[in-house]
Short mmCIF file of C-alpha atoms and ligand atoms in Angstrom, two decimals:
data_model
loop_
_atom_site.label_atom_id
_atom_site.label_comp_id
_atom_site.label_asym_id
_atom_site.label_seq_id
_atom_site.Cartn_x
_atom_site.Cartn_y
_atom_site.Cartn_z
CA VAL A 904 16.66 -0.90 17.82
CA THR A 905 16.78 2.73 18.53
CA LEU A 906 16.71 4.81 15.46
CA ASP A 907 18.75 7.98 14.63
CA VAL A 908 15.76 10.62 14.54
CA GLU A 909 18.07 13.49 13.83
CA ALA A 910 19.91 11.80 10.99
CA LEU A 911 16.61 10.74 9.30
CA ARG A 912 15.40 14.20 9.53
CA ALA A 913 18.71 15.55 8.18
CA ASP A 914 18.01 13.61 5.24
CA THR A 915 14.67 15.00 4.69
CA PRO A 916 14.67 18.65 4.02
CA GLY A 917 10.60 18.66 3.82
CA CYS A 918 10.73 18.35 7.71
CA ARG A 919 12.22 21.78 8.12
CA LEU A 920 9.17 23.45 6.38
CA VAL A 921 6.29 21.44 7.17
CA THR A 922 4.68 19.01 9.95
CA HIS A 923 3.89 16.22 7.71
CA LEU A 924 1.61 13.75 9.17
CA ASN A 925 0.36 12.69 5.71
CA ASN A 926 2.52 9.62 5.07
CA ALA A 927 -0.53 7.57 4.40
CA GLY A 928 -0.95 9.81 1.47
CA ALA A 929 2.64 10.36 0.12
CA SER A 930 5.44 10.69 2.43
CA LEU A 931 8.38 13.38 2.39
CA PRO A 932 11.09 11.45 0.40
CA PRO A 933 14.58 11.41 1.70
CA ARG A 934 16.92 13.50 -0.54
CA GLN A 935 18.78 10.66 -1.84
CA VAL A 936 15.47 9.70 -3.54
CA THR A 937 14.92 13.14 -4.83
CA GLU A 938 18.29 13.45 -6.22
CA THR A 939 18.35 10.19 -7.93
CA VAL A 940 15.43 10.83 -9.81
CA ILE A 941 16.60 14.45 -10.82
CA ALA A 942 20.01 13.05 -11.85
CA HIS A 943 18.39 10.37 -14.27
CA LEU A 944 15.98 13.18 -15.73
CA ARG A 945 19.16 15.36 -16.29
CA ARG A 946 20.67 12.39 -18.00
CA GLU A 947 17.87 11.80 -20.20
CA ALA A 948 17.95 15.40 -21.18
CA GLU A 949 21.81 15.16 -21.80
CA THR A 950 21.80 11.90 -23.85
CA GLY A 951 18.20 10.72 -24.60
CA GLY A 952 15.70 8.80 -22.74
CA TYR A 953 16.31 5.43 -24.17
CA GLU A 954 20.07 5.88 -23.93
CA ALA A 955 20.08 6.95 -20.40
CA ALA A 956 17.79 4.01 -19.73
CA ALA A 957 20.31 1.66 -21.46
CA GLU A 958 22.99 2.85 -19.10
CA ALA A 959 20.98 2.30 -16.07
CA GLU A 960 20.42 -1.31 -17.61
CA ALA A 961 24.27 -1.81 -18.47
CA ASP A 962 25.59 -0.60 -15.08
CA GLY A 963 23.09 -2.82 -13.03
CA ARG A 964 20.98 0.23 -11.45
CA LEU A 965 17.81 -0.70 -13.08
CA GLY A 966 18.27 -4.55 -12.00
CA ALA A 967 19.24 -3.50 -8.57
CA VAL A 968 15.60 -2.22 -8.24
CA TYR A 969 14.15 -5.81 -8.50
CA THR A 970 16.76 -7.20 -6.08
CA SER A 971 15.93 -4.55 -3.58
CA ILE A 972 12.17 -4.96 -3.66
CA ALA A 973 12.83 -8.74 -3.52
CA ARG A 974 14.79 -8.38 -0.32
CA LEU A 975 12.28 -5.96 1.04
CA ILE A 976 9.84 -8.82 1.19
CA ARG A 977 12.01 -11.74 1.20
CA ALA A 978 11.28 -12.81 -2.18
CA GLU A 979 12.93 -13.58 -5.77
CA PRO A 980 13.83 -10.87 -7.94
CA ALA A 981 12.15 -12.78 -10.77
CA ASP A 982 8.89 -12.71 -9.20
CA VAL A 983 8.61 -8.70 -8.80
CA ALA A 984 7.20 -6.38 -11.36
CA VAL A 985 7.49 -2.82 -11.14
CA LEU A 986 4.35 -0.69 -12.13
CA ASP A 987 3.15 2.89 -11.79
CA ASN A 988 1.19 2.49 -8.79
CA ALA A 989 -0.26 -0.37 -6.70
CA THR A 990 -3.71 -0.49 -8.26
CA ARG A 991 -2.46 -1.78 -11.28
CA GLY A 992 -0.51 -4.43 -9.72
CA TRP A 993 -3.49 -5.44 -7.89
CA GLN A 994 -5.81 -5.36 -10.79
CA SER A 995 -3.12 -7.62 -12.93
CA VAL A 996 -3.89 -10.36 -10.58
CA ALA A 997 -7.78 -10.02 -9.71
CA TYR A 998 -8.40 -9.51 -13.61
CA GLY A 999 -5.98 -12.45 -14.45
CA VAL A 1000 -8.00 -14.91 -12.17
CA SER A 1001 -10.20 -17.12 -14.27
CA LEU A 1002 -13.60 -16.64 -12.98
CA ARG A 1003 -16.69 -18.82 -13.58
CA PRO A 1004 -20.34 -18.39 -12.90
CA GLY A 1005 -20.89 -19.12 -9.23
CA ASP A 1006 -17.64 -18.55 -8.18
CA ARG A 1007 -16.92 -16.67 -4.79
CA ILE A 1008 -14.60 -13.79 -4.01
CA LEU A 1009 -14.07 -13.03 -0.42
CA THR A 1010 -12.74 -9.80 0.71
CA ASP A 1011 -12.66 -7.49 3.88
CA ARG A 1012 -14.64 -4.53 5.02
CA ALA A 1013 -11.58 -2.30 4.75
CA GLN A 1014 -11.00 -2.96 1.14
CA TYR A 1015 -9.91 0.18 -0.76
CA SER A 1016 -12.47 1.87 -3.09
CA SER A 1017 -10.59 1.11 -6.37
CA SER A 1018 -10.42 -2.75 -5.46
CA VAL A 1019 -14.00 -2.99 -4.52
CA LEU A 1020 -15.30 -0.88 -7.90
CA ASP A 1021 -12.89 -3.90 -9.78
CA LEU A 1022 -14.29 -6.76 -7.45
CA LEU A 1023 -17.85 -5.52 -8.34
CA ARG A 1024 -17.23 -5.17 -11.83
CA LEU A 1025 -15.48 -8.65 -12.29
CA ALA A 1026 -18.18 -10.57 -10.43
CA ASP A 1027 -20.96 -8.63 -12.48
CA ARG A 1028 -19.09 -9.77 -15.70
CA HIS A 1029 -18.46 -13.14 -14.73
CA GLY A 1030 -21.72 -14.24 -12.76
CA ALA A 1031 -19.55 -14.60 -9.49
CA THR A 1032 -20.54 -13.05 -6.03
CA VAL A 1033 -18.38 -10.87 -3.75
CA GLU A 1034 -18.69 -11.88 -0.19
CA ILE A 1035 -17.58 -9.39 2.77
CA VAL A 1036 -15.76 -11.44 5.47
CA GLU A 1037 -17.17 -9.83 8.50
CA ASP A 1038 -15.09 -8.11 11.25
CA ASP A 1039 -14.66 -9.50 14.79
CA GLU A 1040 -15.11 -7.85 18.25
CA HIS A 1041 -11.94 -5.85 17.65
CA GLY A 1042 -12.85 -4.78 14.17
CA GLN A 1043 -10.26 -6.60 12.20
CA VAL A 1044 -11.27 -9.39 9.81
CA ASP A 1045 -12.90 -12.27 11.54
CA LEU A 1046 -10.82 -15.61 11.26
CA THR A 1047 -13.79 -17.73 12.03
CA ASP A 1048 -16.08 -16.25 9.59
CA LEU A 1049 -13.33 -16.50 7.06
CA ARG A 1050 -12.83 -20.60 7.81
CA ARG A 1051 -16.48 -21.03 7.49
CA ARG A 1052 -16.96 -18.98 4.18
CA LEU A 1053 -13.71 -20.94 2.71
CA ASP A 1054 -15.11 -24.59 3.85
CA ARG A 1055 -18.30 -23.96 1.98
CA GLY A 1056 -16.04 -24.19 -1.31
CA GLY A 1057 -15.99 -22.38 -4.81
CA VAL A 1058 -13.79 -19.69 -3.78
CA ALA A 1059 -11.86 -18.50 -6.47
CA LEU A 1060 -10.07 -15.22 -4.70
CA VAL A 1061 -9.53 -13.79 -1.34
CA SER A 1062 -8.56 -10.42 -1.24
CA LEU A 1063 -7.23 -8.74 1.79
CA THR A 1064 -6.27 -5.24 3.18
CA HIS A 1065 -3.22 -5.49 5.19
CA VAL A 1066 -3.68 -2.05 6.55
CA PRO A 1067 -6.57 0.12 5.17
CA THR A 1068 -6.39 3.86 3.93
CA HIS A 1069 -8.36 5.16 6.56
CA GLY A 1070 -6.94 3.97 9.94
CA GLY A 1071 -4.67 2.08 11.96
CA LEU A 1072 -6.03 -1.48 11.79
CA VAL A 1073 -3.29 -4.26 10.69
CA ASN A 1074 -5.30 -7.30 9.68
CA PRO A 1075 -4.13 -10.84 10.82
CA ALA A 1076 -2.66 -11.27 7.28
CA ALA A 1077 -0.37 -14.22 8.24
CA ASP A 1078 -3.36 -16.13 9.87
CA VAL A 1079 -5.47 -15.41 6.73
CA GLY A 1080 -2.39 -16.67 4.59
CA ALA A 1081 -2.40 -19.78 6.54
CA MET A 1082 -6.28 -20.63 5.99
CA THR A 1083 -6.12 -19.50 2.47
CA ARG A 1084 -3.10 -21.64 1.98
CA ALA A 1085 -4.62 -24.68 3.43
CA ALA A 1086 -7.67 -24.26 1.37
CA GLY A 1087 -5.86 -23.94 -2.02
CA VAL A 1088 -7.02 -20.30 -2.58
CA PRO A 1089 -5.36 -17.76 -3.82
CA LEU A 1090 -4.54 -14.83 -1.44
CA LEU A 1091 -3.93 -11.32 -3.04
CA LEU A 1092 -2.84 -9.23 -0.13
CA ASP A 1093 -3.16 -5.07 -0.43
CA ALA A 1094 0.10 -4.05 1.17
CA CYS A 1095 -0.11 -0.90 -0.10
CA GLN A 1096 -0.30 0.97 3.34
CA SER A 1097 2.08 -1.53 5.12
CA ALA A 1098 4.86 -1.54 2.73
CA GLY A 1099 7.64 0.71 4.39
CA GLN A 1100 5.93 0.79 7.91
CA LEU A 1101 5.86 -3.02 8.71
CA ASP A 1102 8.32 -5.59 8.18
CA LEU A 1103 6.92 -7.70 5.24
CA ASP A 1104 7.77 -11.50 4.59
CA VAL A 1105 5.89 -13.20 1.73
CA GLU A 1106 6.78 -16.60 2.94
CA ARG A 1107 5.30 -15.92 6.74
CA LEU A 1108 2.61 -13.85 5.52
CA GLN A 1109 1.74 -17.07 3.17
CA CYS A 1110 0.09 -14.88 0.34
CA ASP A 1111 0.32 -15.37 -3.16
CA ALA A 1112 0.13 -11.92 -4.49
CA LEU A 1113 1.19 -8.71 -3.05
CA ALA A 1114 0.77 -5.15 -4.37
CA ALA A 1115 2.34 -2.12 -2.89
CA THR A 1116 2.85 1.52 -3.85
CA GLY A 1117 6.02 3.57 -3.88
CA ARG A 1118 5.04 7.10 -2.41
CA LYS A 1119 3.45 6.01 0.96
CA TYR A 1120 5.60 4.40 3.81
CA LEU A 1121 8.37 3.55 1.16
CA ARG A 1122 8.95 7.22 0.65
CA GLY A 1123 9.66 6.83 -2.97
CA PRO A 1124 8.53 9.00 -5.82
CA ARG A 1125 4.90 9.30 -7.25
CA GLY A 1126 3.92 7.30 -9.84
CA THR A 1127 5.66 4.00 -8.76
CA GLY A 1128 4.63 0.53 -7.20
CA PHE A 1129 5.19 -2.97 -7.60
CA LEU A 1130 3.54 -6.26 -7.48
CA TRP A 1131 4.90 -9.63 -6.48
CA VAL A 1132 3.28 -12.77 -7.28
CA HIS A 1133 4.39 -16.47 -6.53
CA PRO A 1134 5.32 -18.05 -9.43
CA GLN A 1135 3.02 -20.88 -8.75
CA LEU A 1136 0.08 -18.71 -9.04
CA ARG A 1137 1.31 -16.67 -11.92
CA ARG A 1138 1.22 -19.74 -14.16
CA ARG A 1139 -2.34 -20.08 -13.25
CA LEU A 1140 -3.00 -16.32 -13.94
CA GLU A 1141 -4.07 -15.13 -17.46
CA PRO A 1142 -2.10 -11.88 -18.00
CA PRO A 1143 -4.83 -9.64 -18.73
CA TRP A 1144 -3.08 -6.77 -20.49
CA PRO A 1145 0.40 -7.69 -21.86
CA ASP A 1146 2.38 -5.36 -23.86
CA LEU A 1147 5.66 -5.81 -25.40
CA ARG A 1148 7.49 -5.97 -22.35
CA GLY A 1149 5.30 -8.80 -21.41
CA GLY A 1150 5.71 -10.85 -24.48
CA ASP A 1151 6.94 -11.25 -27.87
CA TRP A 1152 5.42 -11.28 -31.14
CA THR A 1153 7.36 -13.98 -32.45
CA GLY A 1154 5.76 -14.36 -35.98
CA PRO A 1155 2.91 -12.73 -38.05
CA ARG A 1156 -0.10 -14.73 -35.95
CA SER A 1157 2.09 -15.75 -32.95
CA PHE A 1158 3.40 -14.48 -29.49
CA GLU A 1159 4.88 -15.52 -26.45
CA LEU A 1160 4.48 -14.33 -23.01
CA ARG A 1161 7.39 -13.98 -20.70
CA ASP A 1162 8.05 -16.57 -17.79
CA ASP A 1163 8.36 -13.89 -15.14
CA ALA A 1164 6.63 -11.33 -13.20
CA ARG A 1165 7.59 -8.62 -15.71
CA VAL A 1166 4.90 -9.89 -17.91
CA PHE A 1167 2.74 -7.46 -15.88
CA GLU A 1168 4.68 -4.45 -16.54
CA THR A 1169 4.37 -1.87 -19.10
CA TRP A 1170 6.74 -1.08 -21.58
CA GLU A 1171 6.89 2.44 -21.07
CA ARG A 1172 7.61 3.86 -17.76
CA ASN A 1173 9.09 6.61 -15.81
CA VAL A 1174 12.83 5.21 -15.22
CA ALA A 1175 13.65 8.06 -12.92
CA ALA A 1176 10.84 7.33 -10.75
CA VAL A 1177 12.00 3.69 -10.98
CA LEU A 1178 15.36 4.09 -9.91
CA GLY A 1179 14.05 6.54 -7.15
CA LEU A 1180 11.90 3.50 -5.92
CA GLY A 1181 15.06 1.35 -5.60
CA VAL A 1182 16.94 3.84 -3.66
CA ALA A 1183 13.61 4.42 -1.33
CA VAL A 1184 13.59 0.48 -0.72
CA ASP A 1185 17.36 0.45 -0.06
CA TYR A 1186 17.06 3.49 2.54
CA ALA A 1187 14.25 1.91 4.26
CA MET A 1188 16.43 -1.25 4.76
CA THR A 1189 19.57 0.59 5.50
CA VAL A 1190 17.45 2.52 8.33
CA GLY A 1191 15.97 -0.84 9.28
CA VAL A 1192 12.28 -1.72 8.45
CA SER A 1193 11.66 -3.35 11.80
CA GLY A 1194 13.02 -0.20 13.73
CA ILE A 1195 10.70 1.92 11.40
CA GLU A 1196 8.01 -0.38 12.30
CA ASP A 1197 8.66 -0.13 16.10
CA ARG A 1198 8.92 3.66 16.12
CA VAL A 1199 5.97 4.35 14.11
CA ARG A 1200 3.69 2.12 16.13
CA GLY A 1201 5.00 3.89 19.39
CA LEU A 1202 4.55 7.31 17.83
CA ALA A 1203 0.82 6.70 16.48
CA ALA A 1204 0.15 4.95 19.97
CA GLU A 1205 0.95 8.24 21.54
CA LEU A 1206 -1.08 10.20 19.07
CA ARG A 1207 -3.92 8.12 19.92
CA THR A 1208 -3.67 8.82 23.51
CA LEU A 1209 -3.09 12.55 22.85
CA LEU A 1210 -6.14 12.95 20.91
CA THR A 1211 -8.30 11.04 23.19
CA ASP A 1212 -7.76 13.30 25.98
CA VAL A 1213 -8.79 16.26 23.98
CA PRO A 1214 -12.67 17.12 24.86
CA GLY A 1215 -14.83 16.36 21.46
CA VAL A 1216 -12.01 14.27 19.84
CA ARG A 1217 -12.87 10.63 18.98
CA VAL A 1218 -10.52 8.25 17.55
CA HIS A 1219 -12.01 5.65 15.26
CA ASP A 1220 -9.01 3.17 14.69
CA THR A 1221 -9.88 -0.54 15.01
CA GLY A 1222 -8.12 -3.77 15.21
CA ARG A 1223 -5.86 -5.62 17.81
CA GLU A 1224 -2.86 -4.78 16.18
CA ARG A 1225 -2.26 -1.08 15.08
CA CYS A 1226 0.14 0.96 12.93
CA GLY A 1227 1.11 4.23 11.82
CA ILE A 1228 -2.40 5.86 10.66
CA VAL A 1229 -4.70 7.58 13.07
CA GLY A 1230 -8.42 8.26 11.99
CA PHE A 1231 -10.39 10.98 14.22
CA GLU A 1232 -13.23 13.19 14.10
CA VAL A 1233 -13.59 16.74 16.14
CA ALA A 1234 -17.39 16.58 17.14
CA GLY A 1235 -19.31 19.15 14.94
CA VAL A 1236 -16.36 20.25 12.95
CA PRO A 1237 -16.32 18.80 9.12
CA ALA A 1238 -13.09 16.68 8.64
CA THR A 1239 -12.24 19.00 5.54
CA GLU A 1240 -12.41 22.04 7.87
CA VAL A 1241 -9.98 20.53 10.57
CA ARG A 1242 -7.80 19.59 7.73
CA ASP A 1243 -7.66 22.95 6.31
CA ALA A 1244 -7.21 24.75 9.78
CA LEU A 1245 -4.15 22.47 10.01
CA ARG A 1246 -2.82 23.04 6.68
CA ALA A 1247 -3.00 26.80 7.28
CA ARG A 1248 -0.36 26.17 10.11
CA ARG A 1249 1.87 24.01 7.73
CA ILE A 1250 0.63 20.68 9.26
CA ASN A 1251 -0.40 18.20 6.74
CA THR A 1252 -3.18 15.71 7.25
CA SER A 1253 -5.84 14.26 5.04
CA VAL A 1254 -9.46 13.29 4.94
CA SER A 1255 -10.85 9.77 4.74
CA ASP A 1256 -14.43 10.46 3.13
CA ALA A 1257 -16.85 8.03 4.96
CA THR A 1258 -18.21 6.67 1.19
CA GLY A 1259 -14.80 6.34 0.16
CA SER A 1260 -14.65 3.34 2.51
CA TRP A 1261 -18.50 2.56 2.51
CA TRP A 1262 -18.04 -1.18 4.04
CA ALA A 1263 -15.80 0.06 6.91
CA LEU A 1264 -17.06 3.53 7.59
CA ALA A 1265 -20.11 4.91 6.21
CA ASP A 1266 -22.32 1.61 6.31
CA ARG A 1267 -21.36 1.75 10.37
CA GLY A 1268 -22.29 5.36 10.79
CA VAL A 1269 -18.92 6.55 11.02
CA PRO A 1270 -18.38 10.19 9.71
CA ASP A 1271 -15.57 11.59 7.32
CA LEU A 1272 -12.48 11.16 9.29
CA VAL A 1273 -9.33 13.26 9.59
CA ARG A 1274 -6.22 11.04 9.02
CA ALA A 1275 -3.11 12.05 10.53
CA SER A 1276 -0.16 9.51 9.90
CA VAL A 1277 2.93 9.35 11.31
CA HIS A 1278 6.43 8.06 10.02
CA ALA A 1279 9.57 7.15 11.73
CA TYR A 1280 11.06 10.86 11.16
CA THR A 1281 7.90 12.03 12.99
CA THR A 1282 8.78 13.63 16.46
CA GLU A 1283 6.94 13.79 19.56
CA ASP A 1284 6.75 17.49 19.39
CA GLU A 1285 5.07 17.45 15.99
CA LEU A 1286 2.26 15.09 17.82
CA LEU A 1287 2.00 18.16 20.16
CA THR A 1288 1.91 20.64 17.50
CA LEU A 1289 -1.08 18.92 15.92
CA ARG A 1290 -2.92 18.36 19.17
CA ASP A 1291 -2.54 22.16 20.12
CA ALA A 1292 -3.71 23.36 16.47
CA LEU A 1293 -6.64 21.37 16.56
CA PRO A 1294 -10.06 23.47 16.08
CA PRO A 1295 -12.36 22.84 19.25
CA ALA A 1296 -15.27 20.57 18.86
CA ARG A 1297 -18.49 22.32 18.53
CA VAL A 1298 -21.00 20.29 20.74
CA GLY A 1299 -24.61 20.85 21.22
C1 PLP B 2793 -5.27 0.39 1.09
C2 PLP B 2793 -4.68 1.24 -0.26
N1 PLP B 2793 -4.86 0.22 -1.41
C3 PLP B 2793 -4.55 0.64 -2.37
C4 PLP B 2793 -4.20 1.95 -2.54
C5 PLP B 2793 -4.15 2.48 -3.98
O1 PLP B 2793 -2.72 2.67 -4.38
P1 PLP B 2793 -2.29 3.36 -5.67
O2 PLP B 2793 -2.80 4.59 -5.43
O3 PLP B 2793 -0.85 3.56 -5.74
O4 PLP B 2793 -2.75 2.78 -6.73
C6 PLP B 2793 -4.27 2.95 -1.59
C7 PLP B 2793 -3.94 4.40 -1.74
O5 PLP B 2793 -4.20 5.10 -1.14
C8 PLP B 2793 -4.43 2.49 -0.12
O6 PLP B 2793 -4.57 3.02 0.79
#
């Protein structure tokens, strides 16, 4: 599939102003998303927030958001919760699993910092342990080590990062899913960086829950995310913090929780942003996620080659399979300085602190990295612009 890059750029006003290589932070949204959000905010101002939400409910726009997300990941709308971010969705599952002393939680080296905090807290609280499944020689999660650890028994949860925050690694999530499914252990997949850049199918991935955010590769508004949970896992979870969206106060001392994924939602939310998320998902599907995936992978591979040829520049991405995020260092130049020098030329990148990913970076002596992340609307010329704007290495 060849994408119409010019059309993508024409839909993206920010392309005319910046070279945006921070899609792993937050992408430039297409105008359709921005216009949807603004139109709803205007409607709220004209008629009232509750009244505007009721209209969006009545004419099916809110319901369509669930249908769209479900189509994106090949799931059922009733199993989707729309939330403010990915973390809240991920936490709803992690904190909802019942843990007993001695239970084991397996995770990977690329796990996101917020999730690590939560896993360590949960283990402390319940007398469980957190084990890191080692990486293999390619720097992706080691399936042999995973199998060994699953075979020992007592595993309450496997928490896997599909794509980490700091680099191009794509973990073999479907292989992990096949193993956890066979072992009867729930798999919680962090798809925060993969949603919108990789074609996701929860059946094929064989995960039991998947958390994602709106603002990154999906190009939705900030403050949006979603959680999908397999109904079988949902019925085993204890929703950790339901409010009146998630349940009903049915009598003076009784309540009932909902029997769908909205049990994980909060009553109050930014309806304009939720509608914008739906439009972003529709936009990605209209363009075609597998086309986006091919282009993003191709551009990132090209960028790695360009960077590797620059003296003193080292790319740190690992994994057999790679995606749109490129983590690199310029010898002797702090990553923040590289980012700021680029920013001064209106080239957006970001920094991955080594201690923001202890297990994948700092523990292994990898320094803070500059993160350049491409999207389908990125051009080959922009890759050259980045390369040519890099401050020279300071070696010796
Ligand atoms: C791999 C990964 N997981 C989780 C998150 C958290 O997502 P959110 O900020 O939407 O909660 C991020 C955000 O950068 C991420 O990169």
